[in-house]
mmCIF file of C-alpha atoms in Angstrom:
data_model
loop_
_atom_site.group_PDB
_atom_site.id
_atom_site.type_symbol
_atom_site.label_atom_id
_atom_site.label_comp_id
_atom_site.label_asym_id
_atom_site.label_seq_id
_atom_site.Cartn_x
_atom_site.Cartn_y
_atom_site.Cartn_z
ATOM 1 C CA MET G 9 -32.329 76.917 40.688
ATOM 2 C CA THR G 10 -32.747 73.401 39.096
ATOM 3 C CA GLN G 11 -36.338 73.093 40.321
ATOM 4 C CA MET G 12 -36.952 76.618 38.631
ATOM 5 C CA THR G 13 -35.426 75.362 35.414
ATOM 6 C CA ARG G 14 -37.637 72.173 35.189
ATOM 7 C CA SER G 15 -40.728 74.353 35.922
ATOM 8 C CA LEU G 16 -40.151 77.105 33.371
ATOM 9 C CA PRO G 17 -41.558 75.469 30.223
ATOM 10 C CA LEU G 18 -44.928 74.621 32.138
ATOM 11 C CA ILE G 19 -45.086 78.203 33.154
ATOM 12 C CA MET G 20 -44.641 79.239 29.664
ATOM 13 C CA ALA G 21 -47.170 76.967 28.571
ATOM 14 C CA ALA G 22 -49.607 78.326 30.949
ATOM 15 C CA PHE G 23 -48.944 81.890 30.024
ATOM 16 C CA ILE G 24 -49.403 81.023 26.212
ATOM 17 C CA LEU G 25 -52.727 78.976 26.633
ATOM 18 C CA ILE G 26 -54.344 81.453 29.239
ATOM 19 C CA GLY G 27 -53.506 84.466 26.988
ATOM 20 C CA CYS G 28 -50.315 85.744 25.519
ATOM 21 C CA GLY G 29 -50.466 89.478 26.213
ATOM 22 C CA SER G 30 -51.125 92.113 23.881
ATOM 23 C CA GLU G 31 -50.018 89.898 20.696
ATOM 24 C CA ALA G 32 -53.217 87.468 21.291
ATOM 25 C CA SER G 33 -55.275 90.525 21.905
ATOM 26 C CA THR G 34 -54.390 92.110 18.425
ATOM 27 C CA ALA G 35 -53.132 89.566 15.941
ATOM 28 C CA GLY G 36 -55.324 86.859 17.449
ATOM 29 C CA ALA G 37 -58.619 88.734 17.174
ATOM 30 C CA PRO G 38 -61.043 88.756 14.652
ATOM 31 C CA ALA G 39 -61.847 92.013 12.580
ATOM 32 C CA GLY G 40 -64.192 94.268 14.192
ATOM 33 C CA GLY G 41 -63.047 94.017 18.292
ATOM 34 C CA GLY G 42 -64.335 90.806 18.769
ATOM 35 C CA PRO G 43 -63.317 88.144 21.091
ATOM 36 C CA ARG G 44 -59.542 87.021 20.879
ATOM 37 C CA ALA G 45 -58.552 83.600 19.502
ATOM 38 C CA ALA G 46 -57.944 80.935 22.116
ATOM 39 C CA ASN G 47 -54.719 79.269 21.867
ATOM 40 C CA VAL G 48 -54.488 75.857 21.241
ATOM 41 C CA PHE G 49 -52.566 72.930 20.302
ATOM 42 C CA VAL G 50 -53.708 70.400 17.584
ATOM 43 C CA GLU G 51 -52.953 67.435 16.095
ATOM 44 C CA THR G 52 -53.382 65.862 12.542
ATOM 45 C CA LEU G 53 -55.750 62.677 12.684
ATOM 46 C CA GLN G 54 -53.751 60.078 11.516
ATOM 47 C CA ALA G 55 -54.154 56.212 10.884
ATOM 48 C CA ARG G 56 -52.894 54.074 13.900
ATOM 49 C CA GLU G 57 -52.634 50.320 14.334
ATOM 50 C CA PHE G 58 -55.467 49.230 16.517
ATOM 51 C CA ALA G 59 -56.211 45.538 17.608
ATOM 52 C CA SER G 60 -58.583 43.673 19.880
ATOM 53 C CA ARG G 61 -56.504 42.968 22.960
ATOM 54 C CA ILE G 62 -57.141 39.539 24.752
ATOM 55 C CA GLU G 63 -55.473 38.971 28.028
ATOM 56 C CA ALA G 64 -54.790 35.559 29.428
ATOM 57 C CA LEU G 65 -52.578 33.282 31.758
ATOM 58 C CA GLY G 66 -50.893 30.462 30.220
ATOM 59 C CA THR G 67 -48.328 27.668 30.820
ATOM 60 C CA LEU G 68 -45.356 26.813 28.663
ATOM 61 C CA SER G 69 -44.697 23.003 27.627
ATOM 62 C CA PRO G 70 -42.099 21.931 25.172
ATOM 63 C CA LYS G 71 -42.474 21.328 21.396
ATOM 64 C CA GLU G 72 -41.916 17.529 22.155
ATOM 65 C CA GLN G 73 -41.389 15.794 25.190
ATOM 66 C CA VAL G 74 -40.965 11.965 25.557
ATOM 67 C CA ASP G 75 -39.794 9.475 28.306
ATOM 68 C CA LEU G 76 -37.083 7.396 27.304
ATOM 69 C CA THR G 77 -37.534 3.778 27.794
ATOM 70 C CA LEU G 78 -35.947 0.217 26.666
ATOM 71 C CA ASN G 79 -37.550 -2.619 25.279
ATOM 72 C CA ALA G 80 -35.432 -5.236 26.670
ATOM 73 C CA ALA G 81 -34.628 -6.600 29.949
ATOM 74 C CA ASP G 82 -31.104 -6.781 30.742
ATOM 75 C CA ARG G 83 -28.243 -4.941 32.727
ATOM 76 C CA VAL G 84 -26.794 -1.525 31.474
ATOM 77 C CA GLN G 85 -23.439 -1.929 29.957
ATOM 78 C CA SER G 86 -22.439 1.555 29.140
ATOM 79 C CA LEU G 87 -24.080 4.996 29.229
ATOM 80 C CA TYR G 88 -23.161 7.831 26.678
ATOM 81 C CA PHE G 89 -24.894 11.284 28.446
ATOM 82 C CA ASP G 90 -24.734 13.308 31.720
ATOM 83 C CA ASP G 91 -27.646 15.059 33.092
ATOM 84 C CA GLY G 92 -28.816 17.890 31.378
ATOM 85 C CA GLN G 93 -26.670 17.404 27.829
ATOM 86 C CA ARG G 94 -27.970 18.381 24.907
ATOM 87 C CA VAL G 95 -28.076 15.467 22.470
ATOM 88 C CA ARG G 96 -28.824 14.990 18.509
ATOM 89 C CA LYS G 97 -31.115 13.008 16.635
ATOM 90 C CA GLY G 98 -29.794 9.270 16.612
ATOM 91 C CA GLN G 99 -26.945 9.686 19.189
ATOM 92 C CA THR G 100 -26.689 6.690 21.253
ATOM 93 C CA LEU G 101 -27.501 7.198 24.865
ATOM 94 C CA VAL G 102 -27.721 3.720 26.474
ATOM 95 C CA SER G 103 -26.394 0.107 25.626
ATOM 96 C CA LEU G 104 -27.154 -2.930 27.571
ATOM 97 C CA ALA G 105 -25.247 -6.226 27.638
ATOM 98 C CA GLN G 106 -24.957 -7.482 24.011
ATOM 99 C CA ARG G 107 -22.749 -10.801 24.114
ATOM 100 C CA GLU G 108 -25.755 -13.087 23.929
ATOM 101 C CA GLN G 109 -27.538 -11.282 21.290
ATOM 102 C CA ARG G 110 -24.379 -10.741 19.163
ATOM 103 C CA ALA G 111 -23.829 -14.693 19.193
ATOM 104 C CA LEU G 112 -27.484 -15.134 18.052
ATOM 105 C CA VAL G 113 -27.091 -12.348 14.995
ATOM 106 C CA GLU G 114 -23.727 -14.223 14.270
ATOM 107 C CA ALA G 115 -25.428 -17.398 14.024
ATOM 108 C CA GLU G 116 -28.253 -16.220 11.814
ATOM 109 C CA GLU G 117 -25.695 -14.601 9.653
ATOM 110 C CA ALA G 118 -23.752 -17.836 9.312
ATOM 111 C CA ARG G 119 -27.353 -19.709 8.237
ATOM 112 C CA VAL G 120 -28.034 -16.993 5.803
ATOM 113 C CA ALA G 121 -24.500 -17.568 4.105
ATOM 114 C CA GLU G 122 -25.134 -21.433 4.168
ATOM 115 C CA ALA G 123 -28.714 -20.920 2.501
ATOM 116 C CA ARG G 124 -27.263 -18.502 0.059
ATOM 117 C CA GLN G 125 -24.521 -20.918 -0.947
ATOM 118 C CA GLN G 126 -27.034 -23.691 -1.363
ATOM 119 C CA LEU G 127 -29.231 -21.615 -3.664
ATOM 120 C CA ASP G 128 -26.149 -20.896 -5.903
ATOM 121 C CA ARG G 129 -25.183 -24.552 -6.057
ATOM 122 C CA VAL G 130 -28.834 -25.517 -7.234
ATOM 123 C CA ASN G 131 -28.726 -22.665 -9.745
ATOM 124 C CA ARG G 132 -25.761 -24.332 -11.421
ATOM 125 C CA LEU G 133 -27.119 -27.568 -11.337
ATOM 126 C CA ILE G 134 -30.552 -26.340 -12.817
ATOM 127 C CA GLU G 135 -28.620 -25.658 -16.078
ATOM 128 C CA SER G 136 -27.413 -29.257 -16.414
ATOM 129 C CA LYS G 137 -30.874 -30.480 -15.625
ATOM 130 C CA ALA G 138 -29.495 -32.384 -12.560
ATOM 131 C CA VAL G 139 -32.125 -30.797 -10.156
ATOM 132 C CA SER G 140 -35.544 -29.968 -10.518
ATOM 133 C CA GLN G 141 -37.423 -26.631 -10.330
ATOM 134 C CA SER G 142 -38.918 -27.304 -7.481
ATOM 135 C CA GLU G 143 -35.309 -27.766 -5.629
ATOM 136 C CA VAL G 144 -34.506 -24.387 -6.608
ATOM 137 C CA ASP G 145 -37.787 -22.793 -5.392
ATOM 138 C CA GLN G 146 -37.030 -24.747 -2.178
ATOM 139 C CA ALA G 147 -33.367 -23.510 -1.644
ATOM 140 C CA GLN G 148 -34.974 -19.963 -2.583
ATOM 141 C CA ARG G 149 -37.342 -20.172 0.056
ATOM 142 C CA ASP G 150 -34.876 -21.279 2.846
ATOM 143 C CA LEU G 151 -32.784 -18.216 2.043
ATOM 144 C CA ASP G 152 -35.638 -16.020 2.480
ATOM 145 C CA SER G 153 -36.633 -17.731 6.024
ATOM 146 C CA THR G 154 -33.127 -17.376 7.027
ATOM 147 C CA LEU G 155 -32.932 -13.595 5.985
ATOM 148 C CA ALA G 156 -36.319 -12.972 7.933
ATOM 149 C CA GLN G 157 -34.841 -14.660 10.917
ATOM 150 C CA LEU G 158 -31.484 -12.528 10.710
ATOM 151 C CA ARG G 159 -33.895 -9.368 10.687
ATOM 152 C CA ALA G 160 -35.564 -10.263 13.405
ATOM 153 C CA VAL G 161 -32.452 -10.969 15.624
ATOM 154 C CA GLN G 162 -30.865 -7.962 14.598
ATOM 155 C CA SER G 163 -33.952 -5.886 15.390
ATOM 156 C CA ARG G 164 -33.815 -7.274 19.137
ATOM 157 C CA GLN G 165 -30.135 -6.229 18.879
ATOM 158 C CA LYS G 166 -31.240 -2.747 18.156
ATOM 159 C CA ASP G 167 -33.841 -2.893 21.001
ATOM 160 C CA ARG G 168 -30.724 -3.019 23.546
ATOM 161 C CA VAL G 169 -29.342 0.226 22.456
ATOM 162 C CA LEU G 170 -31.190 3.458 22.898
ATOM 163 C CA VAL G 171 -30.931 6.236 20.669
ATOM 164 C CA ALA G 172 -32.209 10.101 20.787
ATOM 165 C CA PRO G 173 -35.422 10.451 18.393
ATOM 166 C CA PHE G 174 -34.955 13.987 18.053
ATOM 167 C CA ASP G 175 -32.724 16.772 19.078
ATOM 168 C CA GLY G 176 -33.095 17.921 22.769
ATOM 169 C CA VAL G 177 -31.929 18.255 26.343
ATOM 170 C CA LEU G 178 -31.835 15.408 28.694
ATOM 171 C CA GLY G 179 -33.354 15.454 32.088
ATOM 172 C CA PHE G 180 -31.919 13.365 35.183
ATOM 173 C CA ARG G 181 -30.892 9.892 34.515
ATOM 174 C CA GLN G 182 -32.791 7.223 36.274
ATOM 175 C CA VAL G 183 -30.269 4.636 35.679
ATOM 176 C CA SER G 184 -26.717 3.369 36.428
ATOM 177 C CA VAL G 185 -23.992 1.263 34.805
ATOM 178 C CA GLY G 186 -24.643 -2.188 36.081
ATOM 179 C CA SER G 187 -28.347 -1.702 36.951
ATOM 180 C CA TYR G 188 -30.738 -4.110 35.637
ATOM 181 C CA VAL G 189 -33.490 -2.663 33.496
ATOM 182 C CA GLN G 190 -36.985 -4.072 32.740
ATOM 183 C CA PRO G 191 -38.839 -3.281 29.553
ATOM 184 C CA GLY G 192 -40.712 0.210 29.811
ATOM 185 C CA ALA G 193 -38.194 1.251 32.667
ATOM 186 C CA VAL G 194 -37.712 5.161 32.318
ATOM 187 C CA VAL G 195 -33.907 6.053 31.478
ATOM 188 C CA ALA G 196 -34.279 9.910 31.208
ATOM 189 C CA ARG G 197 -36.637 12.476 29.848
ATOM 190 C CA LEU G 198 -35.807 14.205 26.442
ATOM 191 C CA VAL G 199 -37.508 17.730 25.735
ATOM 192 C CA ASP G 200 -37.246 19.484 22.446
ATOM 193 C CA ASP G 201 -37.222 23.157 23.463
ATOM 194 C CA SER G 202 -36.463 24.805 20.464
ATOM 195 C CA GLU G 203 -39.777 26.033 20.309
ATOM 196 C CA MET G 204 -42.157 26.149 23.123
ATOM 197 C CA ASN G 205 -46.327 25.733 23.096
ATOM 198 C CA LEU G 206 -48.019 28.162 25.099
ATOM 199 C CA GLU G 207 -51.187 27.011 26.298
ATOM 200 C CA PHE G 208 -53.964 29.575 27.696
ATOM 201 C CA ALA G 209 -57.641 29.719 28.107
ATOM 202 C CA VAL G 210 -60.148 32.494 26.757
ATOM 203 C CA PRO G 211 -63.714 33.208 27.271
ATOM 204 C CA SER G 212 -65.756 31.769 24.503
ATOM 205 C CA ILE G 213 -67.002 34.908 23.397
ATOM 206 C CA PHE G 214 -63.424 35.770 21.931
ATOM 207 C CA LEU G 215 -63.332 32.497 20.051
ATOM 208 C CA ARG G 216 -64.336 34.219 16.687
ATOM 209 C CA LEU G 217 -61.218 36.476 17.113
ATOM 210 C CA MET G 218 -58.716 33.632 17.740
ATOM 211 C CA GLY G 219 -57.421 31.492 14.700
ATOM 212 C CA PRO G 220 -54.017 30.338 13.329
ATOM 213 C CA GLY G 221 -51.777 33.327 12.708
ATOM 214 C CA THR G 222 -52.918 35.535 15.454
ATOM 215 C CA ASP G 223 -50.052 37.081 17.151
ATOM 216 C CA VAL G 224 -49.332 37.046 20.980
ATOM 217 C CA THR G 225 -46.838 38.435 23.024
ATOM 218 C CA ALA G 226 -45.921 36.837 26.598
ATOM 219 C CA GLN G 227 -43.914 37.637 29.574
ATOM 220 C CA THR G 228 -42.855 36.220 32.953
ATOM 221 C CA ASP G 229 -41.643 37.216 36.060
ATOM 222 C CA ASP G 230 -38.970 34.359 35.886
ATOM 223 C CA LEU G 231 -37.233 36.693 33.201
ATOM 224 C CA PRO G 232 -38.162 40.155 33.874
ATOM 225 C CA GLY G 233 -37.943 42.717 31.194
ATOM 226 C CA GLN G 234 -37.978 40.037 28.438
ATOM 227 C CA ILE G 235 -40.869 39.883 25.866
ATOM 228 C CA PHE G 236 -41.492 36.846 23.810
ATOM 229 C CA THR G 237 -43.550 36.756 20.503
ATOM 230 C CA GLY G 238 -45.376 34.120 18.788
ATOM 231 C CA THR G 239 -48.398 33.053 16.971
ATOM 232 C CA VAL G 240 -51.400 31.097 17.531
ATOM 233 C CA ALA G 241 -50.831 27.445 16.049
ATOM 234 C CA SER G 242 -54.365 26.239 16.850
ATOM 235 C CA VAL G 243 -57.539 26.436 18.757
ATOM 236 C CA ASP G 244 -59.197 23.535 20.651
ATOM 237 C CA ASN G 245 -62.439 22.121 19.323
ATOM 238 C CA ALA G 246 -64.604 22.410 22.275
ATOM 239 C CA ILE G 247 -65.865 24.930 25.006
ATOM 240 C CA ASP G 248 -65.465 24.025 28.570
ATOM 241 C CA PRO G 249 -69.028 23.494 29.762
ATOM 242 C CA VAL G 250 -68.083 25.030 33.414
ATOM 243 C CA THR G 251 -65.703 28.003 32.713
ATOM 244 C CA ARG G 252 -67.126 28.884 29.148
ATOM 245 C CA THR G 253 -63.533 28.967 27.927
ATOM 246 C CA VAL G 254 -61.792 27.650 25.150
ATOM 247 C CA MET G 255 -58.063 26.500 25.165
ATOM 248 C CA VAL G 256 -55.623 28.063 22.597
ATOM 249 C CA ARG G 257 -52.180 27.030 21.838
ATOM 250 C CA ALA G 258 -49.386 29.652 20.407
ATOM 251 C CA LYS G 259 -45.871 28.770 19.459
ATOM 252 C CA LEU G 260 -43.104 30.803 20.920
ATOM 253 C CA PRO G 261 -39.616 30.460 19.079
ATOM 254 C CA ASN G 262 -36.784 29.698 21.795
ATOM 255 C CA PRO G 263 -33.495 30.106 20.029
ATOM 256 C CA GLU G 264 -31.758 31.159 23.608
ATOM 257 C CA GLN G 265 -33.647 28.141 25.214
ATOM 258 C CA SER G 266 -34.399 30.616 28.133
ATOM 259 C CA LEU G 267 -37.949 29.359 28.386
ATOM 260 C CA VAL G 268 -38.484 26.321 30.351
ATOM 261 C CA SER G 269 -41.413 24.033 30.448
ATOM 262 C CA GLY G 270 -43.774 24.826 33.354
ATOM 263 C CA MET G 271 -43.267 28.670 33.341
ATOM 264 C CA PHE G 272 -46.404 30.700 34.019
ATOM 265 C CA MET G 273 -46.698 33.407 31.532
ATOM 266 C CA ASN G 274 -48.760 36.660 30.968
ATOM 267 C CA VAL G 275 -50.260 36.645 27.559
ATOM 268 C CA THR G 276 -51.719 39.424 25.457
ATOM 269 C CA ALA G 277 -53.157 38.421 22.070
ATOM 270 C CA ARG G 278 -53.731 40.860 19.304
ATOM 271 C CA ALA G 279 -56.566 39.975 16.926
ATOM 272 C CA GLU G 280 -58.352 42.072 14.081
ATOM 273 C CA ALA G 281 -55.233 44.184 13.529
ATOM 274 C CA ARG G 282 -56.165 46.893 11.548
ATOM 275 C CA ARG G 283 -55.026 50.983 10.817
ATOM 276 C CA VAL G 284 -57.659 53.414 11.505
ATOM 277 C CA PRO G 285 -57.881 57.088 12.283
ATOM 278 C CA ALA G 286 -57.086 57.782 15.842
ATOM 279 C CA VAL G 287 -57.263 60.819 18.180
ATOM 280 C CA LEU G 288 -55.670 61.595 21.296
ATOM 281 C CA GLU G 289 -58.186 60.832 24.605
ATOM 282 C CA GLU G 290 -57.824 64.453 25.916
ATOM 283 C CA ALA G 291 -59.209 65.731 22.439
ATOM 284 C CA ILE G 292 -62.778 63.937 23.402
ATOM 285 C CA GLN G 293 -65.661 65.616 24.831
ATOM 286 C CA PRO G 294 -68.291 63.254 25.964
ATOM 287 C CA VAL G 295 -71.880 64.892 26.348
ATOM 288 C CA GLY G 296 -74.242 62.268 27.682
ATOM 289 C CA PRO G 297 -73.724 59.152 25.488
ATOM 290 C CA ARG G 298 -72.568 61.523 22.509
ATOM 291 C CA ASN G 299 -68.930 62.234 21.989
ATOM 292 C CA PHE G 300 -67.390 65.456 20.224
ATOM 293 C CA VAL G 301 -64.148 66.945 19.128
ATOM 294 C CA PHE G 302 -63.180 70.562 18.105
ATOM 295 C CA VAL G 303 -61.739 70.740 14.499
ATOM 296 C CA VAL G 304 -59.714 73.688 13.169
ATOM 297 C CA GLU G 305 -60.988 74.913 9.926
ATOM 298 C CA THR G 306 -59.637 77.955 7.768
ATOM 299 C CA ARG G 307 -62.277 80.476 6.896
ATOM 300 C CA ASP G 308 -61.470 83.599 5.182
ATOM 301 C CA GLY G 309 -57.853 83.177 6.271
ATOM 302 C CA VAL G 310 -58.914 82.627 9.787
ATOM 303 C CA ASP G 311 -58.592 79.494 11.935
ATOM 304 C CA VAL G 312 -61.843 78.623 13.531
ATOM 305 C CA ALA G 313 -62.714 75.736 15.869
ATOM 306 C CA VAL G 314 -65.657 73.753 14.813
ATOM 307 C CA ARG G 315 -67.482 71.230 17.005
ATOM 308 C CA LYS G 316 -68.215 67.702 15.363
ATOM 309 C CA GLU G 317 -69.876 64.452 16.669
ATOM 310 C CA VAL G 318 -67.705 61.472 16.214
ATOM 311 C CA GLN G 319 -68.396 57.637 16.659
ATOM 312 C CA LEU G 320 -65.386 56.091 18.853
ATOM 313 C CA GLY G 321 -64.392 52.539 18.934
ATOM 314 C CA LEU G 322 -61.607 50.947 21.008
ATOM 315 C CA HIS G 323 -59.262 52.673 23.384
ATOM 316 C CA GLN G 324 -55.723 51.838 23.002
ATOM 317 C CA ASP G 325 -52.294 53.536 24.489
ATOM 318 C CA GLY G 326 -53.845 56.926 25.066
ATOM 319 C CA TYR G 327 -55.659 56.861 21.742
ATOM 320 C CA VAL G 328 -59.200 56.365 20.710
ATOM 321 C CA GLU G 329 -60.615 54.817 17.422
ATOM 322 C CA VAL G 330 -62.399 57.078 15.340
ATOM 323 C CA LYS G 331 -65.026 55.172 13.231
ATOM 324 C CA SER G 332 -67.072 58.105 11.762
ATOM 325 C CA GLY G 333 -67.429 61.896 11.967
ATOM 326 C CA VAL G 334 -64.071 63.380 10.978
ATOM 327 C CA ALA G 335 -61.740 62.036 8.257
ATOM 328 C CA ALA G 336 -57.871 61.547 8.232
ATOM 329 C CA GLY G 337 -55.679 64.711 7.878
ATOM 330 C CA THR G 338 -58.132 66.673 9.776
ATOM 331 C CA ARG G 339 -56.746 68.987 12.560
ATOM 332 C CA ILE G 340 -58.009 68.211 15.969
ATOM 333 C CA VAL G 341 -57.582 70.271 18.777
ATOM 334 C CA THR G 342 -56.014 68.558 21.738
ATOM 335 C CA ASP G 343 -55.147 70.853 24.461
ATOM 336 C CA GLY G 344 -56.437 74.454 25.358
ATOM 337 C CA ILE G 345 -60.113 73.148 24.621
ATOM 338 C CA ILE G 346 -61.414 75.107 27.925
ATOM 339 C CA GLY G 347 -61.231 78.409 25.887
ATOM 340 C CA VAL G 348 -62.352 76.928 22.599
ATOM 341 C CA ARG G 349 -66.051 77.834 21.343
ATOM 342 C CA ASP G 350 -67.724 76.380 18.488
ATOM 343 C CA GLY G 351 -67.075 78.908 15.692
ATOM 344 C CA GLY G 352 -64.736 80.823 17.411
ATOM 345 C CA ALA G 353 -61.503 81.715 16.402
ATOM 346 C CA VAL G 354 -58.227 80.168 17.541
ATOM 347 C CA LYS G 355 -54.372 80.393 17.149
ATOM 348 C CA ILE G 356 -52.288 77.173 17.036
ATOM 349 C CA GLN G 357 -49.207 76.980 19.192
ATOM 350 C CA SER G 358 -46.146 74.971 18.390
ATOM 351 C CA PRO G 359 -45.433 71.848 20.533
ATOM 352 C CA ASP G 360 -41.856 72.747 20.865
ATOM 353 C CA ILE G 361 -42.393 75.439 23.494
ATOM 354 C CA LEU G 362 -43.539 72.492 25.875
ATOM 355 C CA LYS G 363 -39.938 70.923 25.477
ATOM 356 C CA PRO G 364 -37.957 71.352 28.861
ATOM 357 C CA VAL G 365 -35.115 73.373 28.802
ATOM 358 C CA THR G 366 -31.765 71.791 28.938
ATOM 359 C CA GLY G 367 -28.205 73.225 29.482
ATOM 360 C CA GLY G 368 -29.670 76.391 31.078
ATOM 361 C CA LEU G 369 -31.944 78.985 30.399
ATOM 362 C CA SER G 370 -31.727 80.814 26.785
ATOM 363 C CA GLY G 371 -33.558 83.725 25.366
ATOM 364 C CA PRO G 372 -35.254 86.183 28.234
ATOM 365 C CA SER G 373 -34.897 85.576 31.844
ATOM 366 C CA SER G 374 -37.283 84.115 33.910
ATOM 367 C CA ASP G 375 -37.762 87.606 35.635
ATOM 368 C CA ALA G 376 -38.296 89.290 32.266
ATOM 369 C CA LEU G 377 -40.901 86.727 31.671
ATOM 370 C CA VAL G 378 -42.813 87.311 34.591
ATOM 371 C CA ARG G 379 -42.753 91.068 34.034
ATOM 372 C CA ASP G 380 -43.929 90.721 30.707
#
């Protein structure tokens, strides 16, 4: 009984398209007892969004990535992060032993204080002509020199403290408290994954279609069912002479941090997006290199089918771009074409009759339908 219920709409559609009994032979027939009207389904030609689809394979890399290193050699005194921790820009991560450097800073601060007092002293004496102007200038130079020395030792002190240069997530730490590090030794890797770079190669023939702002979508088997969208940021300035491809870099927002550097992505770029008239593929009748469709026109109160040649473009999602031949708003025959002839009468059927029956049968029983 369930199988019969599912098959009923198809049986009904078949009866309608083959010939709906006496109703089609009387109401659908033209005056004078000519051939009866063919039962057809139509669709109004409407504008749909089309775009050139370019498919490629790409790899993810982070927006920013850096191996964190220290500029000084000494033992690690303190660590302020764990593996995989998210940090903010300016956050302290590592500190080396500071006692010797702190003493050097304090010594230079004392020299600066002394030089400043000497300058104040000669400035007071210059008013009473007790010292010459050259002595004042020398005191000012001494102060400037000691200030420069202080800035130098303070800079070397800062080199003994490692801070995060930007927001991001840290990888595995490569040092421990008490270990001796050399300048340039990697402490950890910091990655900014708030936005990901998607790099992929496209054939050079598509170079004119690719440019900043081109929309892309990407999927990965690592995250099934998820679709990520972004835009092209830049195109490389050279074509590979071996593969004849050009590298393209797109930006993918990653607010959930689900995308990880190194992921393999299936990329689809949509270039030259536009809205153009499009018709179902089933409505096209190819004849050699030419293509035709049947349009429905009303003549003397009767719907008739007229065959017209069309120029086609891209195929996308079951529709074909119509470049010329028919205008938007035209009624196109999409089903029942086998019974249509050029200039012949047609009877337009409602697509509602093809909807599946749910909740049991309504109207006449299946036995009655067969008898009719």
